[in-house]
CSV table of C-alpha atoms and ligand atoms in Angstrom, one decimal:
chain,number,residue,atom,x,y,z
S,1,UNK,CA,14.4,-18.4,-1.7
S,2,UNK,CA,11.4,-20.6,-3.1
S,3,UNK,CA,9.4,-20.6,0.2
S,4,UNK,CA,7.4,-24.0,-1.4
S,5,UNK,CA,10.9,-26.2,-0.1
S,6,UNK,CA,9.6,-25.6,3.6
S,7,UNK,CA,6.6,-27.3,4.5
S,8,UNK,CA,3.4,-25.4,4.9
S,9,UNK,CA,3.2,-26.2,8.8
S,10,UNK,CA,6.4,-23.7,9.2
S,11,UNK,CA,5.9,-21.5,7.2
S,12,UNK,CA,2.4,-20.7,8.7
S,13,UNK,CA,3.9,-20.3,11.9
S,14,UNK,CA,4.8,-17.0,13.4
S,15,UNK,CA,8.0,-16.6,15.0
S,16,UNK,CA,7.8,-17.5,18.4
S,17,UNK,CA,6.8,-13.8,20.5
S,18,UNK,CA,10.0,-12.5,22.6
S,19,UNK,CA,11.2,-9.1,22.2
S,20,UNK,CA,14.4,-8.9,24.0
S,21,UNK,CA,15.0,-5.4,26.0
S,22,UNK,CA,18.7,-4.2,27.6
S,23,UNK,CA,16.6,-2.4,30.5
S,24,UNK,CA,18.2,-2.8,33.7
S,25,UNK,CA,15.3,-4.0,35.9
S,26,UNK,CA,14.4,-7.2,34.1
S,27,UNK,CA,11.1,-8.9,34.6
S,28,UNK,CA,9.8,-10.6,32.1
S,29,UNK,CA,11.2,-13.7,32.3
S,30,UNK,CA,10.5,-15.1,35.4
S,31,UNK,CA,14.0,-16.0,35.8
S,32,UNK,CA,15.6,-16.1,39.6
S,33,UNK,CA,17.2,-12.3,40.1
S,34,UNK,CA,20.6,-13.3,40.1
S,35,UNK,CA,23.4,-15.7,40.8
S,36,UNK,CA,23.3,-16.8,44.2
S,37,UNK,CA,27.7,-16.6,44.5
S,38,UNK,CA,28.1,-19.8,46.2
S,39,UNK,CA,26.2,-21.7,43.6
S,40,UNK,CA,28.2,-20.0,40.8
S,41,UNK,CA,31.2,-20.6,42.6
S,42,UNK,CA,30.5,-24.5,42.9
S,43,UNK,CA,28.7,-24.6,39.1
S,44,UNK,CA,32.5,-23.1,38.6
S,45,UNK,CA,34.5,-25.6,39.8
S,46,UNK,CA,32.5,-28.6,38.2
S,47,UNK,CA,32.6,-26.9,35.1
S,48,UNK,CA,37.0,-26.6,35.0
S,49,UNK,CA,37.0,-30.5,36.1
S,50,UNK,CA,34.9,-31.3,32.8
S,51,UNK,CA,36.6,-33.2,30.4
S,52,UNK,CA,35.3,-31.0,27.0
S,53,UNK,CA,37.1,-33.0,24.3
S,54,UNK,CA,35.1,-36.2,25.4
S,55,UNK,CA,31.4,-36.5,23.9
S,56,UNK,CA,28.8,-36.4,27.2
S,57,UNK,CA,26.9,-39.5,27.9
S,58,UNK,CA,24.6,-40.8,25.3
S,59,UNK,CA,21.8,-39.6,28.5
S,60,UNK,CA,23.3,-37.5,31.7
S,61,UNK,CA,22.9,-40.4,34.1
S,62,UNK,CA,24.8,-38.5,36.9
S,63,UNK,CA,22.3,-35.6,36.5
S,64,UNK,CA,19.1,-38.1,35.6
S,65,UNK,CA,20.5,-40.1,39.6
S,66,UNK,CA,20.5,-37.0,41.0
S,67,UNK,CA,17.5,-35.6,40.1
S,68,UNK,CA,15.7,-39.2,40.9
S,69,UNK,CA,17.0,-39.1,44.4
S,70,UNK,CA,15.7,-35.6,44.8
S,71,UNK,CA,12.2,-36.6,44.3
S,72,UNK,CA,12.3,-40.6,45.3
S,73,UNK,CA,11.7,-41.6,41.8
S,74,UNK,CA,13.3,-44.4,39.6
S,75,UNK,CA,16.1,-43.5,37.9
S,76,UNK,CA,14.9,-44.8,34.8
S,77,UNK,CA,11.9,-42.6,35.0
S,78,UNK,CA,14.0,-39.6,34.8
S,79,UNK,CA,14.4,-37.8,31.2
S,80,UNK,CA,16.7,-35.2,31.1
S,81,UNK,CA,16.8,-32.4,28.2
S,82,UNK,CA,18.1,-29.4,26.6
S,83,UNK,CA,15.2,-27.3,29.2
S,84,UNK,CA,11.6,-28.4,29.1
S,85,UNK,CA,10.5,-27.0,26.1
S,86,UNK,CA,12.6,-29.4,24.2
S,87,UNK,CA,10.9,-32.3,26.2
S,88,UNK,CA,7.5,-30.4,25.0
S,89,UNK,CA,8.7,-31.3,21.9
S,90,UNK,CA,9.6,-34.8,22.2
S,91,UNK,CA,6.3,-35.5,23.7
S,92,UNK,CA,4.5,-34.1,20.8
S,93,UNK,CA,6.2,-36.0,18.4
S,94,UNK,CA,5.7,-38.8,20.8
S,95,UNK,CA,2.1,-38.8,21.3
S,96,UNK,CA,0.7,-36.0,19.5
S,97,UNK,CA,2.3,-36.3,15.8
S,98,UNK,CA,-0.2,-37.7,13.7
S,99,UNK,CA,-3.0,-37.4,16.3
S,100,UNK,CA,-4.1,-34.8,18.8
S,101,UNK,CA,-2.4,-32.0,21.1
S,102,UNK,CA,-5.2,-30.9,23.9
S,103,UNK,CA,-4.7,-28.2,26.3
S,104,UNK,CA,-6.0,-25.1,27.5
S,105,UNK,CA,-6.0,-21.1,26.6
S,106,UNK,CA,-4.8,-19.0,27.7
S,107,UNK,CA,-1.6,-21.1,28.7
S,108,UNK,CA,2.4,-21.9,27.9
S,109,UNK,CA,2.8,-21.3,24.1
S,110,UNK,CA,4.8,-23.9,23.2
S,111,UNK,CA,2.3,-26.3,23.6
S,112,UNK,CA,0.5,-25.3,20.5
S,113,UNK,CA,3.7,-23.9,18.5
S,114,UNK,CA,4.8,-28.1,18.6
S,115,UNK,CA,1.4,-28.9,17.6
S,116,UNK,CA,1.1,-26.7,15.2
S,117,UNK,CA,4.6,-27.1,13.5
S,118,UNK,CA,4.5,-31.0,14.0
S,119,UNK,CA,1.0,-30.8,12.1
S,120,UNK,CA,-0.8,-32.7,15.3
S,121,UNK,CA,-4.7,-31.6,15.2
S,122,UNK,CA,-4.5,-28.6,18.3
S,123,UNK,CA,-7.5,-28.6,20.4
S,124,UNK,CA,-7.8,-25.6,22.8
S,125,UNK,CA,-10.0,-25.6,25.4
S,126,UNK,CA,-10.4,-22.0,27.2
S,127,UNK,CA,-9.9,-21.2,31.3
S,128,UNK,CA,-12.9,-21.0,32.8
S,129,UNK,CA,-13.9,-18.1,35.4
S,130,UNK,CA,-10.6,-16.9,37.8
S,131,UNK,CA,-8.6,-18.9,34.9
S,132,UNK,CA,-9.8,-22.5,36.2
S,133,UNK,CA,-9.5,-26.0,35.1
S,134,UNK,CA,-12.1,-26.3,32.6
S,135,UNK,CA,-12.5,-30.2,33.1
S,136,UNK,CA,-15.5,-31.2,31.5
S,137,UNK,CA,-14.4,-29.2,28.2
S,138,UNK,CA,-10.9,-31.4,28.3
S,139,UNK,CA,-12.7,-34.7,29.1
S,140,UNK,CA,-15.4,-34.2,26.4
S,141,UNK,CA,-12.5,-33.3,23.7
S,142,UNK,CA,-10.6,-36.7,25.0
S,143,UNK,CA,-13.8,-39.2,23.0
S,144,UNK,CA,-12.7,-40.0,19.5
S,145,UNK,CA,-9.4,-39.0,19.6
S,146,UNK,CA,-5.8,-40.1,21.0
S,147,UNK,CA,-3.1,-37.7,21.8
S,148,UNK,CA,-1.2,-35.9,24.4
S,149,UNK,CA,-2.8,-33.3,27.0
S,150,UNK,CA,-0.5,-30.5,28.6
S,151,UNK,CA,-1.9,-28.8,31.7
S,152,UNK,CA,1.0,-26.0,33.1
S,153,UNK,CA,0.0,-26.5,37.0
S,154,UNK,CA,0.9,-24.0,38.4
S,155,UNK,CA,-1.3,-22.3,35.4
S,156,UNK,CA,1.1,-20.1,33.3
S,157,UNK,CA,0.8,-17.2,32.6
S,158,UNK,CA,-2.1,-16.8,34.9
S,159,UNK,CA,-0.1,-18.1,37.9
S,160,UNK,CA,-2.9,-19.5,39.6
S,161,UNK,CA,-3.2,-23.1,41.0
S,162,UNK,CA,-5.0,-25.5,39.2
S,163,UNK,CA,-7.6,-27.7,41.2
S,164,UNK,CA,-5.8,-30.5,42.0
S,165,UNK,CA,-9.1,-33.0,42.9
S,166,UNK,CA,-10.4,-31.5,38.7
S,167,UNK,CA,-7.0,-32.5,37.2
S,168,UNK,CA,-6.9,-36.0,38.9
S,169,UNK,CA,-10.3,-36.9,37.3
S,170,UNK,CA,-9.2,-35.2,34.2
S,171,UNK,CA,-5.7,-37.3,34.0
S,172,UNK,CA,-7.8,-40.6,35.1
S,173,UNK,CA,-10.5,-40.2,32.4
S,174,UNK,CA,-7.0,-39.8,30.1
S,175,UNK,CA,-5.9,-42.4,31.0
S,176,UNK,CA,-9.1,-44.5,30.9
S,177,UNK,CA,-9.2,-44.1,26.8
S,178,UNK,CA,-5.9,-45.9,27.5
S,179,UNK,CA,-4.9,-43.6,23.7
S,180,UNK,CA,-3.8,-40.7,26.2
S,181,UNK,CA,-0.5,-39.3,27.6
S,182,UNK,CA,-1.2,-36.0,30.4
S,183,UNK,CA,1.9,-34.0,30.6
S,184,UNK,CA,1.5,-32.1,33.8
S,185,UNK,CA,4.0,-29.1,33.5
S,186,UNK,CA,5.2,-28.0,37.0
S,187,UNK,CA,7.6,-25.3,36.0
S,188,UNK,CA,6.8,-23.1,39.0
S,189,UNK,CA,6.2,-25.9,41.3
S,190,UNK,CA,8.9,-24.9,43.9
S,191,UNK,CA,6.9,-21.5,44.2
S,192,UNK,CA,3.7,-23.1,45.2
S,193,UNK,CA,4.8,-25.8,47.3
S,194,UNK,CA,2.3,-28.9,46.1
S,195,UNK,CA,3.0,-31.5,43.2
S,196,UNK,CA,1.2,-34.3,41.2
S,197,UNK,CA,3.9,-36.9,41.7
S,198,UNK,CA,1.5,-39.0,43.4
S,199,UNK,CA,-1.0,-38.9,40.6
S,200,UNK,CA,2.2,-39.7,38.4
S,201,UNK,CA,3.3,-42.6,40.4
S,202,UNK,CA,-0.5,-43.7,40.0
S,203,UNK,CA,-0.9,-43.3,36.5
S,204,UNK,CA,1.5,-44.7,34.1
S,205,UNK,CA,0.2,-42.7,31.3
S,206,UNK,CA,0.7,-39.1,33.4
S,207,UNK,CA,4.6,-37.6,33.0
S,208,UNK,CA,5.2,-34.5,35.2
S,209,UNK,CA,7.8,-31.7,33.4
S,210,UNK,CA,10.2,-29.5,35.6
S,211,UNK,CA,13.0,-27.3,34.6
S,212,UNK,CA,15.9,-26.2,36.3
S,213,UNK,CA,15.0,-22.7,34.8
S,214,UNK,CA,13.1,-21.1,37.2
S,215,UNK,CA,13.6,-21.8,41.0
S,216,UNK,CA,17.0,-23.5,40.5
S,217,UNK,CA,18.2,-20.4,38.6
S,218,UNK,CA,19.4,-22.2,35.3
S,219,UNK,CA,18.2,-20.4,33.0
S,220,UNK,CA,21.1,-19.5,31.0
S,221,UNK,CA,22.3,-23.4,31.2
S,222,UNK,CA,18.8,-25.3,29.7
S,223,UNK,CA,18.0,-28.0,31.6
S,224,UNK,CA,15.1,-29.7,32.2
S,225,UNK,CA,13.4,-33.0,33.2
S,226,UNK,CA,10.6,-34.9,32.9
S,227,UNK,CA,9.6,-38.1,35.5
S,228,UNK,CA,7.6,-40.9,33.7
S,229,UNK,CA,6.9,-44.3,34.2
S,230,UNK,CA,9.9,-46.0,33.6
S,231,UNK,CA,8.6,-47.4,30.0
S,232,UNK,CA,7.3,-44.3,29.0
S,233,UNK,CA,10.7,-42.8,29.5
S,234,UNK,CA,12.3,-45.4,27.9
S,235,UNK,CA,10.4,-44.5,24.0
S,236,UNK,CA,10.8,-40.5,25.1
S,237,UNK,CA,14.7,-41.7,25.3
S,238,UNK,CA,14.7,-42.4,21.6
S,239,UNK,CA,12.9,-39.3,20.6
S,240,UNK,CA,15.9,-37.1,21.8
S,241,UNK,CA,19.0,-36.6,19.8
S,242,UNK,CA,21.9,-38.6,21.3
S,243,UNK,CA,24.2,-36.7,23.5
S,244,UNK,CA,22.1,-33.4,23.1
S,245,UNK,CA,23.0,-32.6,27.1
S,246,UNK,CA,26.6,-31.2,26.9
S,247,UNK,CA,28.8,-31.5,29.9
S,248,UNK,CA,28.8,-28.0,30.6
S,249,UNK,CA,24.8,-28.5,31.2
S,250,UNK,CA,25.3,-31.8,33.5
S,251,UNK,CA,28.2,-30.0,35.5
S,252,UNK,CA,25.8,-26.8,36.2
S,253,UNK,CA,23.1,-29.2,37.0
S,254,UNK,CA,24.7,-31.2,40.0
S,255,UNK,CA,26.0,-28.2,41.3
S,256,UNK,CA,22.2,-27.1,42.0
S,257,UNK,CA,20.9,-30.4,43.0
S,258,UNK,CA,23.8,-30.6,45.7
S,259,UNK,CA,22.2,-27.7,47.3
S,260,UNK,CA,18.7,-28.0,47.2
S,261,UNK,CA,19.2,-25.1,51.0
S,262,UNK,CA,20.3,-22.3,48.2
S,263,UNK,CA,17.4,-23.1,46.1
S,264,UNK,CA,15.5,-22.9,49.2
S,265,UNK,CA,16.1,-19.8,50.3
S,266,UNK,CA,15.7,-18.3,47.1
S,267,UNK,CA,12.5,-19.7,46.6
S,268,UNK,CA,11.5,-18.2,50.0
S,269,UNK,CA,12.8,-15.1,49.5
S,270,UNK,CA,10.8,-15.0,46.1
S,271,UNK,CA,7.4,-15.8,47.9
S,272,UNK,CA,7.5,-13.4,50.8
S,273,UNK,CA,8.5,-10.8,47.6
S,274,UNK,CA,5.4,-12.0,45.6
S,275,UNK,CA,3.3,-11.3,48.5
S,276,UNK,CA,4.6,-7.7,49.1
S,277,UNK,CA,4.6,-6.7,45.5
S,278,UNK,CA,0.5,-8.1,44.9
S,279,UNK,CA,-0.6,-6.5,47.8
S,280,UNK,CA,1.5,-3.1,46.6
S,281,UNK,CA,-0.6,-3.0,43.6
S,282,UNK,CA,-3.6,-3.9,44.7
S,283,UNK,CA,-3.2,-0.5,46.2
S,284,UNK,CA,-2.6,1.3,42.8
S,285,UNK,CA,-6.0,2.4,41.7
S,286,UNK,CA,-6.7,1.2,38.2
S,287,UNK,CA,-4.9,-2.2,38.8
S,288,UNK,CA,-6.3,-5.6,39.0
S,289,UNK,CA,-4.3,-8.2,40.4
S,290,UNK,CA,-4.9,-12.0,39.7
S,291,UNK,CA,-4.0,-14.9,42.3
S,292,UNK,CA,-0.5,-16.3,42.0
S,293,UNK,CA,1.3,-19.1,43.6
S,294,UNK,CA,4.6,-18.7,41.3
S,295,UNK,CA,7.2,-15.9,41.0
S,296,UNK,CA,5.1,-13.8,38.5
S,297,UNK,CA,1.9,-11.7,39.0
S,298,UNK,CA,-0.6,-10.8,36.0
S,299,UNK,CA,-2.3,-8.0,36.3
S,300,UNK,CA,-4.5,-5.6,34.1
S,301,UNK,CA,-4.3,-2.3,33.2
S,302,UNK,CA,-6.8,-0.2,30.9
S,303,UNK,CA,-4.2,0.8,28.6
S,304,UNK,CA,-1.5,-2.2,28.5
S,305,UNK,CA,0.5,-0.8,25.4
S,306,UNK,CA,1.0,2.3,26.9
S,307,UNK,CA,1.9,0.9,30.9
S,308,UNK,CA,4.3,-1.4,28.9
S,309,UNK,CA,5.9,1.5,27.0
S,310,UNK,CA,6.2,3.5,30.1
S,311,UNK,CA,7.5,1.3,32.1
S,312,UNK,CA,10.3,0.6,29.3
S,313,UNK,CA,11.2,4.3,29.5
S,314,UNK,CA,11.5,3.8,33.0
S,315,UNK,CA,13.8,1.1,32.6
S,316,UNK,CA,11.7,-1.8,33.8
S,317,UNK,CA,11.3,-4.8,31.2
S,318,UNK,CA,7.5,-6.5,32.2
S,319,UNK,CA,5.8,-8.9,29.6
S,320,UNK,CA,2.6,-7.9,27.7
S,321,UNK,CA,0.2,-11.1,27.7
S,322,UNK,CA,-2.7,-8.6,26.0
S,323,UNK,CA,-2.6,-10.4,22.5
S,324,UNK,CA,-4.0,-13.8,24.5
S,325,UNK,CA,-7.5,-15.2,24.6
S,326,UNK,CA,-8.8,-13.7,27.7
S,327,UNK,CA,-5.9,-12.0,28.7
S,328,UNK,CA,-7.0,-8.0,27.8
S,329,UNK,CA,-5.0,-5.7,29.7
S,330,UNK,CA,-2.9,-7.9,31.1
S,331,UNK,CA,0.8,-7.6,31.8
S,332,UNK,CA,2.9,-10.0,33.8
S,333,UNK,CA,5.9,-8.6,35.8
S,334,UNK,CA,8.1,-11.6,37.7
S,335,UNK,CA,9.2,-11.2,41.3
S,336,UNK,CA,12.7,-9.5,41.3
S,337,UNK,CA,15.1,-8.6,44.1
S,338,UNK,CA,13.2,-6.0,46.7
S,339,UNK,CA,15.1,-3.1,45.0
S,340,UNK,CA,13.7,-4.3,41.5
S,341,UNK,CA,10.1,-4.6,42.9
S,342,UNK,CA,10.5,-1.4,44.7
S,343,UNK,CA,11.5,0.3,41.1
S,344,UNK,CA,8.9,-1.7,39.2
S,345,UNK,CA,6.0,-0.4,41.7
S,346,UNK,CA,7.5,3.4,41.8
S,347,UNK,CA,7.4,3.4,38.0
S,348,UNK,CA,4.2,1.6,37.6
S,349,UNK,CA,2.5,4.3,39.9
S,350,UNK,CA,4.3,7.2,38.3
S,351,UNK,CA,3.2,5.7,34.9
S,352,UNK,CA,-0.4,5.4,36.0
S,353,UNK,CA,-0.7,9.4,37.5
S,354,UNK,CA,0.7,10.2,34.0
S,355,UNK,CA,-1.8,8.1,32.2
S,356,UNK,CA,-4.5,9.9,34.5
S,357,UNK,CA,-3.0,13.5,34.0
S,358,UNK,CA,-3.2,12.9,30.4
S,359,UNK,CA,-6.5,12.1,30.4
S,360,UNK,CA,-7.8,15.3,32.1
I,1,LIG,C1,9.5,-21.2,32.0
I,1,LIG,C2,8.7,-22.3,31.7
I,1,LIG,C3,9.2,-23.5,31.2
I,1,LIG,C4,10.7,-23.7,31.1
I,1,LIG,O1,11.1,-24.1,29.9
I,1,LIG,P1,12.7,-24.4,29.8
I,1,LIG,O2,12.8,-24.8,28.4
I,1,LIG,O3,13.0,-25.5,30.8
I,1,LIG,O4,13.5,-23.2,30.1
I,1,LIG,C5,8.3,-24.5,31.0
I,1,LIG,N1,7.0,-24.4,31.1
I,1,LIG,C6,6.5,-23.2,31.5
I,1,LIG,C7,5.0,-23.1,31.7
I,1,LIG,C8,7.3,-22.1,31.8
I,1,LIG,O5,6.7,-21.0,32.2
């Protein structure tokens, strides 16, 4: 093939990073564990009623009603897609085509795959100390320029909350240049138990992203949403494909958001796990573990390759985050069921006391 018929902004870019493993403790993902029965049984029964030889709606607006009751929000103000990421995308080309992408590193890599691939100018501005919000850095690189901002809050992959009072001033400065759209992505927002909704409802140039991936365990079905002002959502409408939500999607959907209680207690369950499994490893000597108020813990290791590789050959699937700006060491391992933390932590400390034997 003559590589010169795709643009240089693709080719440049690497695939994205996701090796997929068939171990049977899976953790790298942040996925929920498992099917909670009663909510496959009712995603079931929505999906035999749908009518698959008719196209969906132009826009799910069962799903988009639903999802604006849930959090008292206009209906027009809710953009459903294909999972977040896709709405990643439709803000860059948005906002960010043709001007600027600004966000932070270490964080979500889609945010600068978009920017890069869409050819918007990337500016990165890196954590500050414990992974904070380095506002002064984001509201310096807002002069002279126009574009969109994405903040993951809670932080991702460093699972730590964002200060809320920094990212106000932050989105407010944004929105001050009145050449600025913040995308505030709250993917693990369930976990941690706070939102920026208000600062949304404030600030008509501030969109907040969620994703039935995570807490609602939809991972397999793509869906995710974003809640602008209702104009905003309006020109992000036209950016979409038409009908890209299939009925399949919309049906697994309202199964979820009629039983926000299931979601609930999963999400519960998820946090009293998190809290057992950091203060486990806080225990393992050689371990650092950072803050998190999501369904994932980072922590660092000396020797991340080899914990990684070990843990694999015990048959536990974790995520290396090593190769990221300020991330050496690091691994991130999601909250599983208790039986899946318990073999994630027995083969993390067997792998360590090899490690250590090894090394005299
Ligand atoms: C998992 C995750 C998402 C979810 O993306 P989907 O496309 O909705 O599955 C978005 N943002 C962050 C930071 C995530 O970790």
């Amino acid at each position: 093939m003559d590589e010169m018929v795709i643009r240089d902004e693709v080719r440049r870019l690497p695939a994205y990073r996701f090796a997929h493993h068939d171990q049977p403790v899976k953790l790298d993902q942040n996925e929920a564990p498992d099917d909670a029965p009663e909510l496959a049984r009712a995603v079931a029964e929505r999906v035999a009623a749908a009518a698959l030889n008719r196209y969906p709606g132009l826009h799910p607006v069962e799903l988009e009603r639903a999802i604006a009751a849930r959090h008292g929000w206009p209906e027009d103000g809710v953009v459903v897609a294909n999972g977040s990421n896709v709405l990643i995308q439709a803000l860059v080309v948005a906002a960010g085509l043709g001007r600027s992408v600004l966000t932070v590193a270490p964080t979500f890599a889609v945010y600068a795959s978009q920017a890069r691939l869409l050819g918007a100018d990337l500016v990165e501005v890196p954590l500050g100390p414990g992974f904070a919000l380095p506002e002064d850095g984001l509201v310096a690189a807002l002069a002279d320029r126009s574009g969109v901002a994405f903040l993951a809050d809670p932080a991702a992959p460093t699972g730590n909350a964002l200060d809320s009072a920094g990212l106000a001033r932050f989105a407010r400065a944004a929105h001050a240049t009145g050449g600025w759209l913040t995308a505030i992505d709250e993917a693990y927002a369930e976990y941690a138990g706070y939102d920026h909704l208000d600062l949304a409802r404030e600030l008509s140039s501030v969109v907040v992203l969620r994703t039935l991936s995570k807490a609602a365990g939809l991972a397999g079905a793509r869906l995710g949403y974003l809640l602008a002002h209702p104009d905003l959502a309006a020109h992000l409408r036209k950016v979409l494909l038409p009908f890209c939500v299939g009925s399949l999607q919309v049906a697994a959907g309202l199964a979820v958001l009629e039983r926000p209680d299931l979601v609930a207690a999963r999400v519960d369950a998820a946090r009293r796990e998190r809290v057992r499994v950091a203060a486990a490893l806080r225990e393992l000597p050689g371990v650092t573990v950072h803050d998190s108020v999501t369904n994932f813990l980072l922590f660092t290791v000396d020797d991340p390759a080899a914990v990684h590789a070990g843990l694999l050959a015990r048959g536990v699937v974790v995520r290396r985050q090593d190769h990221l700006a300020g991330l050496a060491g690091c691994l991130r391992v999601s909250v599983g069921l208790p039986a899946e933390n318990d073999a994630f932590l027995t083969s993390l400390a067997d792998v360590l006391a090899h490690e250590v034997a090894a090394r005299g």
